[in-house]
CSV table of C-alpha atoms in Angstrom, one decimal:
chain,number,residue,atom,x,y,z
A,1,UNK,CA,122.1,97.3,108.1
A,2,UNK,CA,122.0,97.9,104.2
A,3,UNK,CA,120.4,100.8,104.6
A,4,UNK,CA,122.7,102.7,107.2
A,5,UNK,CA,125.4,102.0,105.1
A,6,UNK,CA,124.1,103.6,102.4
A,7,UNK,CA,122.8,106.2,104.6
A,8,UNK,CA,126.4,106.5,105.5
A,9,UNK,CA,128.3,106.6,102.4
A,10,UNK,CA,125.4,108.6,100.4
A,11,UNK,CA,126.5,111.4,103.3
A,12,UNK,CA,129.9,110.8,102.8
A,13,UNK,CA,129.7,111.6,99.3
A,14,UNK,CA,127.7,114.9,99.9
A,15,UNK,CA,130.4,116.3,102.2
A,16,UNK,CA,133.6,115.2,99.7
A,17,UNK,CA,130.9,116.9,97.1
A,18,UNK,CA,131.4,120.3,99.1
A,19,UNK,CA,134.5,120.7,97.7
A,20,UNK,CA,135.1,118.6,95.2
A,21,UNK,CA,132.9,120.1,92.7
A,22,UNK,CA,133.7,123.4,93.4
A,23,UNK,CA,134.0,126.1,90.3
A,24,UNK,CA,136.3,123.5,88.1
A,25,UNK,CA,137.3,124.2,84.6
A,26,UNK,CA,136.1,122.0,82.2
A,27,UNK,CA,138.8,119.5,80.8
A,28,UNK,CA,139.2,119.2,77.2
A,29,UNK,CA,137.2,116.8,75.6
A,30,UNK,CA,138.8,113.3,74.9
A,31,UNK,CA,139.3,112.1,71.3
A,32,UNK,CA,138.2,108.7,71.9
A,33,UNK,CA,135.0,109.1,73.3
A,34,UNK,CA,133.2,110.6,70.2
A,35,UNK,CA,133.3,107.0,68.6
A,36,UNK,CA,131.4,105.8,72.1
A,37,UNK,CA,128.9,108.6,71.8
A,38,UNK,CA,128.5,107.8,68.3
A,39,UNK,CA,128.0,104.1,69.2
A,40,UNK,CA,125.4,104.7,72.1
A,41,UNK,CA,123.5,108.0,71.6
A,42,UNK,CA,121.3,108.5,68.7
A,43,UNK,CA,120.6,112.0,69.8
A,44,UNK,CA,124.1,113.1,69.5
A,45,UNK,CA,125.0,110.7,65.7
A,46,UNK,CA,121.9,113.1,64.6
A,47,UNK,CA,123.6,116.5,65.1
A,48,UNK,CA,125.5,118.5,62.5
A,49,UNK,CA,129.4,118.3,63.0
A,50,UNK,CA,128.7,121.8,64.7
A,51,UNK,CA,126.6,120.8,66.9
A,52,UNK,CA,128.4,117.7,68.0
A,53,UNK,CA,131.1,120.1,69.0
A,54,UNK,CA,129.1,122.2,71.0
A,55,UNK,CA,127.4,119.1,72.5
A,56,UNK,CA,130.9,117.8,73.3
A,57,UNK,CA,131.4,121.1,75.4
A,58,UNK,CA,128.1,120.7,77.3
A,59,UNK,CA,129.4,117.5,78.6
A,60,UNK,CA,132.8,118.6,79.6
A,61,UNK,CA,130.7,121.7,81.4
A,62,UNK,CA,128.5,119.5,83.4
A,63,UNK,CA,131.7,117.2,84.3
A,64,UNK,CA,133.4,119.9,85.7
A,65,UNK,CA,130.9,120.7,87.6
A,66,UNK,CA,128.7,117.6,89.2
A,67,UNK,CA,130.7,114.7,91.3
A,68,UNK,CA,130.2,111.1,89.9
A,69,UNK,CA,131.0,108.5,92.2
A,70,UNK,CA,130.4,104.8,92.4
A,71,UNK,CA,129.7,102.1,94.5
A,72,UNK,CA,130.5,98.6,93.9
A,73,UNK,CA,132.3,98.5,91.0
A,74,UNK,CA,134.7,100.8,88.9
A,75,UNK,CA,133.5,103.8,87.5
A,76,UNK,CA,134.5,103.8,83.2
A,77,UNK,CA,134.2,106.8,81.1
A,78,UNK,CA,130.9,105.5,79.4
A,79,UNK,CA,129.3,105.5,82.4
A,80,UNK,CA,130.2,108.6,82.9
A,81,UNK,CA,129.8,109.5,79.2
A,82,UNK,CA,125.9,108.4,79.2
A,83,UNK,CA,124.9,110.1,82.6
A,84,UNK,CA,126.5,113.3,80.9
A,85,UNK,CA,124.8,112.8,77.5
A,86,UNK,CA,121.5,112.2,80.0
A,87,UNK,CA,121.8,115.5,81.7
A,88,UNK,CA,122.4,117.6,77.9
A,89,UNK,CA,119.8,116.3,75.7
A,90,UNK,CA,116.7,118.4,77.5
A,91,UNK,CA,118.8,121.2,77.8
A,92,UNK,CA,121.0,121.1,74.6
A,93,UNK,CA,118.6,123.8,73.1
A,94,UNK,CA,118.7,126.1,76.2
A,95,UNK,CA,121.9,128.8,75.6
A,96,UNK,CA,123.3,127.8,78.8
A,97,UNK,CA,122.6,125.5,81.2
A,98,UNK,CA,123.5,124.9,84.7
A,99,UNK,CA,121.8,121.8,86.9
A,100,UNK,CA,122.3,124.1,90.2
A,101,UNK,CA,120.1,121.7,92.2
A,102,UNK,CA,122.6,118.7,91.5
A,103,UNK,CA,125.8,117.9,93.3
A,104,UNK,CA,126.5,114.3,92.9
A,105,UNK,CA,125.4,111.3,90.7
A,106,UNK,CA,126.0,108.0,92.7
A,107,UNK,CA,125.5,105.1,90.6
A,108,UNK,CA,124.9,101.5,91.7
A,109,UNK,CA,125.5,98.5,90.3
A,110,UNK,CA,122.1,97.4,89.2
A,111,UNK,CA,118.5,98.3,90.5
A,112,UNK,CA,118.1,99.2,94.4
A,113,UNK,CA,115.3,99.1,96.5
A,114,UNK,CA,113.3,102.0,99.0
A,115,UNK,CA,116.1,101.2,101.7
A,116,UNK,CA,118.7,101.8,98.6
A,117,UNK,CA,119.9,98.4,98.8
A,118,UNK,CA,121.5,97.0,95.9
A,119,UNK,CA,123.2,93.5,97.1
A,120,UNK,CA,121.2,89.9,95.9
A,121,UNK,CA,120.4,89.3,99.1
A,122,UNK,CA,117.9,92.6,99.3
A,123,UNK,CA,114.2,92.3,98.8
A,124,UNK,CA,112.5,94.6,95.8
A,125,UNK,CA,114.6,95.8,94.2
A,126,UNK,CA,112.9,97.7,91.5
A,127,UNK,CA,114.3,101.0,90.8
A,128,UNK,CA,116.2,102.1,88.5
A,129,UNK,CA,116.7,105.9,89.3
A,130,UNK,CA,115.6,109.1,91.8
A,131,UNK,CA,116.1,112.6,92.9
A,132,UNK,CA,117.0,112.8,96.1
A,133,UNK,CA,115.2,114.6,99.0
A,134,UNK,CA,115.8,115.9,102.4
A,135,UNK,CA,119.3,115.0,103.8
A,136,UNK,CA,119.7,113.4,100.1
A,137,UNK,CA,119.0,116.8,98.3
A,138,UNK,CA,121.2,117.6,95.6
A,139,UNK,CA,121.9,113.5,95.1
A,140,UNK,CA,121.2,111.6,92.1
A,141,UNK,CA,121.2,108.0,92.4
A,142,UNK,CA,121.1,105.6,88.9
A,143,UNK,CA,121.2,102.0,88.4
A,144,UNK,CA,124.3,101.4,86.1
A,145,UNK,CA,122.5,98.5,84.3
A,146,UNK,CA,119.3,100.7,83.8
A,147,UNK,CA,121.5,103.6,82.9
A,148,UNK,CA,122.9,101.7,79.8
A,149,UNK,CA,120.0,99.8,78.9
A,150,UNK,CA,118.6,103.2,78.3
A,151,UNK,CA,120.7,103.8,75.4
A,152,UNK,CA,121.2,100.3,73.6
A,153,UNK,CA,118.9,100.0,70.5
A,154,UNK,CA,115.5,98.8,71.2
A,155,UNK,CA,112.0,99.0,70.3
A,156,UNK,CA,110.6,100.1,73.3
A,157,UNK,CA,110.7,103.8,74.7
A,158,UNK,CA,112.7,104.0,78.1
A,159,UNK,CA,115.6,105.7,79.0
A,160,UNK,CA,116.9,105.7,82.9
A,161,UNK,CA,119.0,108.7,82.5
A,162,UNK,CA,116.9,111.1,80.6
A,163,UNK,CA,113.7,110.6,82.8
A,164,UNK,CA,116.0,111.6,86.1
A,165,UNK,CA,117.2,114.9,84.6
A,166,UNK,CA,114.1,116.1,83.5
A,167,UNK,CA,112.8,115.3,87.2
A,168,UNK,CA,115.5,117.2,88.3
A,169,UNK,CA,114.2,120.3,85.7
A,170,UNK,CA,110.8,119.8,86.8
A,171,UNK,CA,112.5,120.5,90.2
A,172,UNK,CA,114.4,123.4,90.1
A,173,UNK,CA,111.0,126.0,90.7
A,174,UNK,CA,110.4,124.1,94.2
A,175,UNK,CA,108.1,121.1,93.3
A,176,UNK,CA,108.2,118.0,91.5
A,177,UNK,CA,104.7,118.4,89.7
A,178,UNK,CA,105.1,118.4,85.9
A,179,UNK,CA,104.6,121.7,85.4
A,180,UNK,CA,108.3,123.0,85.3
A,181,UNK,CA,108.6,126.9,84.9
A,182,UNK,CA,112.2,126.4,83.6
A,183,UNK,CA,110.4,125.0,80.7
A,184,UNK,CA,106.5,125.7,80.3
A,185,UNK,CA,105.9,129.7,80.0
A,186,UNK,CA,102.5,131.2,81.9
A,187,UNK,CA,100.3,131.1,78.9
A,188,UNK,CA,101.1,127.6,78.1
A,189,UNK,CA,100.3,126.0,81.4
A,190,UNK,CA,96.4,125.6,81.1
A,191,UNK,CA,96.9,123.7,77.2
A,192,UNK,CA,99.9,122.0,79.0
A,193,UNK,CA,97.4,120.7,82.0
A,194,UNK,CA,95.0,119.6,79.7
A,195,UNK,CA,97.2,117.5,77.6
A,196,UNK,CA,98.3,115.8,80.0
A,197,UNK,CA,95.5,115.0,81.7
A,198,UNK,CA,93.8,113.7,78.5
A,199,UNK,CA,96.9,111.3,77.4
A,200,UNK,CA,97.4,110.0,81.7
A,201,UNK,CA,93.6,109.0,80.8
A,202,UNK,CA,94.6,107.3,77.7
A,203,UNK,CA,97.5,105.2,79.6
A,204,UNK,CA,94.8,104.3,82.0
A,205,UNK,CA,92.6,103.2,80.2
A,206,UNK,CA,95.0,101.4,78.2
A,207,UNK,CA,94.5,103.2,74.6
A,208,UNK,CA,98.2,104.7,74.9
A,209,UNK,CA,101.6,103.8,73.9
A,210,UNK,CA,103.1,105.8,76.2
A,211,UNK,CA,104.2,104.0,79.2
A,212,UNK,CA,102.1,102.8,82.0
A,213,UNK,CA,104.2,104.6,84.5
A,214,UNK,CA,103.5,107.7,83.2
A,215,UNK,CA,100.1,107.6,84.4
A,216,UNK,CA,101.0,107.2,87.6
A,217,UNK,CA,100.5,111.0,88.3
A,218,UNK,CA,101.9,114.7,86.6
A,219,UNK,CA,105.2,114.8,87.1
A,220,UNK,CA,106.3,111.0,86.3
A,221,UNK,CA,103.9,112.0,82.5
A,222,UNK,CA,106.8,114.6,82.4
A,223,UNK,CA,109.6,112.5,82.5
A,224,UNK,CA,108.3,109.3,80.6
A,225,UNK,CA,106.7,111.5,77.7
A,226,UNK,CA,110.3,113.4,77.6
A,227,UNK,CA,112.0,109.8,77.0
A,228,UNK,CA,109.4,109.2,74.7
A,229,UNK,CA,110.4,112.6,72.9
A,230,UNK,CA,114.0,112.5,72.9
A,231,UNK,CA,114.4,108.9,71.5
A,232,UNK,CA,111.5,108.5,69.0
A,233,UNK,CA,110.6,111.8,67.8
A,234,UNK,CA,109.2,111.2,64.4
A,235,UNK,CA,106.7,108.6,66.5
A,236,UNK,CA,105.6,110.9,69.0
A,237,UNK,CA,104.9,113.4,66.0
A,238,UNK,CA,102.6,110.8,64.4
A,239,UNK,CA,100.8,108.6,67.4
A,240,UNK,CA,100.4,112.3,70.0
A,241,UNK,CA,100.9,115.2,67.7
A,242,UNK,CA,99.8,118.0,70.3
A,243,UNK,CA,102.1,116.5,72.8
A,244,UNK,CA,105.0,117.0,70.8
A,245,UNK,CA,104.7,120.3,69.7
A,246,UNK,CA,104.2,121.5,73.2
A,247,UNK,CA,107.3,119.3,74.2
A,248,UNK,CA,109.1,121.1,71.2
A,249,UNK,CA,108.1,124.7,72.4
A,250,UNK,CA,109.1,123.1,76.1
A,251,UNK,CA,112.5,122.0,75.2
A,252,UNK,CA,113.0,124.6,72.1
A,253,UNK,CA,113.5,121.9,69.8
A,254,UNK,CA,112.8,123.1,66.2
A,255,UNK,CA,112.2,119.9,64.5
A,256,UNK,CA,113.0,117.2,66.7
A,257,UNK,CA,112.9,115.0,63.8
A,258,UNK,CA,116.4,115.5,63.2
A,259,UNK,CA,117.7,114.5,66.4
């Protein structure tokens, strides 16, 4: 029953989605959320005052242009602040960016299960994000809780939001495989490959710091290393120096150390 509701209102969403996020201009950003951004997102309280402007416009862009709905409880603006900040960090260094293989983000309330039941009373409930496929394509579904645990200071390296957007990169040539052509050129894709290979041995074999999940095969290494990247930089840079500079040539980061 849980899950053909959800069936139901995820297809719901895709068909208001047709035209509600049609070519919309972006709004002007609002005043007040700065000091959230500044409060959650380290990324963003690392950027030059320039560069907090332009970042400000990247999230008005993808606002205008993807559908965030939610289901349970009342969508606030840092919900939808910290799915937008999500989508901009990998790209911030890209001139322009467009997620053209994203349509709607539909947030739950807390973790959901395979069935993408949310409620108490459902069994395993143990994600905290995905990309939908096949009559879900162009979806994004994020557990709120997971979403903003993501960006609350912490020791450990995890963030909800980030590692669905760069599955969502690593999508946009056809497959989910960790080799994204949006973001690894031809000539780096063998050194790529081996890297990652190496360090998914390391989290097997327990010698890495990098999560256990993202040994679980190519394309989840992607996602977790690009959390990794994006909230501890300087750490990366020490623990897996080859790693980061390829994820600095992959996401035309300069020095990351100053995000």
């Amino acid at each position: 029953m849980a899950f053909t509701i959800a069936f139901i209102l995820l297809v719901a969403f895709a068909l208001y989605t047709l035209y509600a996020t049609k070519k919309k201009k972006a709004e002007k950003f609002p005043a007040n959320w700065h000091n959230k951004i500044m409060r959650h997102v380290n990324f963003y309280k690392g950027l030059s005052t320039t560069e907090q402007k332009r970042f400000q416009q990247r999230i008005m862009v993808f606002l205008s242009e993807v559908n965030i709905e939610s289901v349970g409880f009342n969508l606030e603006d840092l919900d939808k602040i910290l799915i937008a900040c999500s989508a901009v960090i990998p790209v911030f260094n890209f001139e322009e960016w467009h997620y053209k293989n994203l349509s709607t983000v539909l947030v739950y309330p807390d973790h959901f299960n395979e069935n993408l039941g949310f409620a108490q009373t459902d069994e395993n409930r143990q994600i905290a994000g995905m990309v939908g496929t096949g009559q879900f394509e162009h979806q994004m579904i994020l557990s709120r809780k997971a979403l903003h645990g993501g960006f609350q200071k912490k020791s450990h390296i995890h963030n909800t939001g980030i590692h669905e957007f760069v599955h969502l990169i690593d999508k946009l040539d056809g497959l989910t495989d960790g080799v994204p052509e949006t973001l690894i050129q031809q000539p780096y894709v063998i050194p790529w490959l081996k890297i990652i290979h190496k360090e998914m041995e390391d989290i097997n074999n327990n010698k890495s710091d990098i999560r256990n999940y993202g040994g679980t095969n190519e394309a989840e290494f992607l996602a977790v290393a690009s959390e990794y990247f994006f909230e501890q930089p300087e750490k990366m840079k020490k623990k897996h120096p080859d790693l980061y500079q390829m994820l600095e040539v992959c996401f035309r980061v300069k020095d990351s150390s100053k995000t």
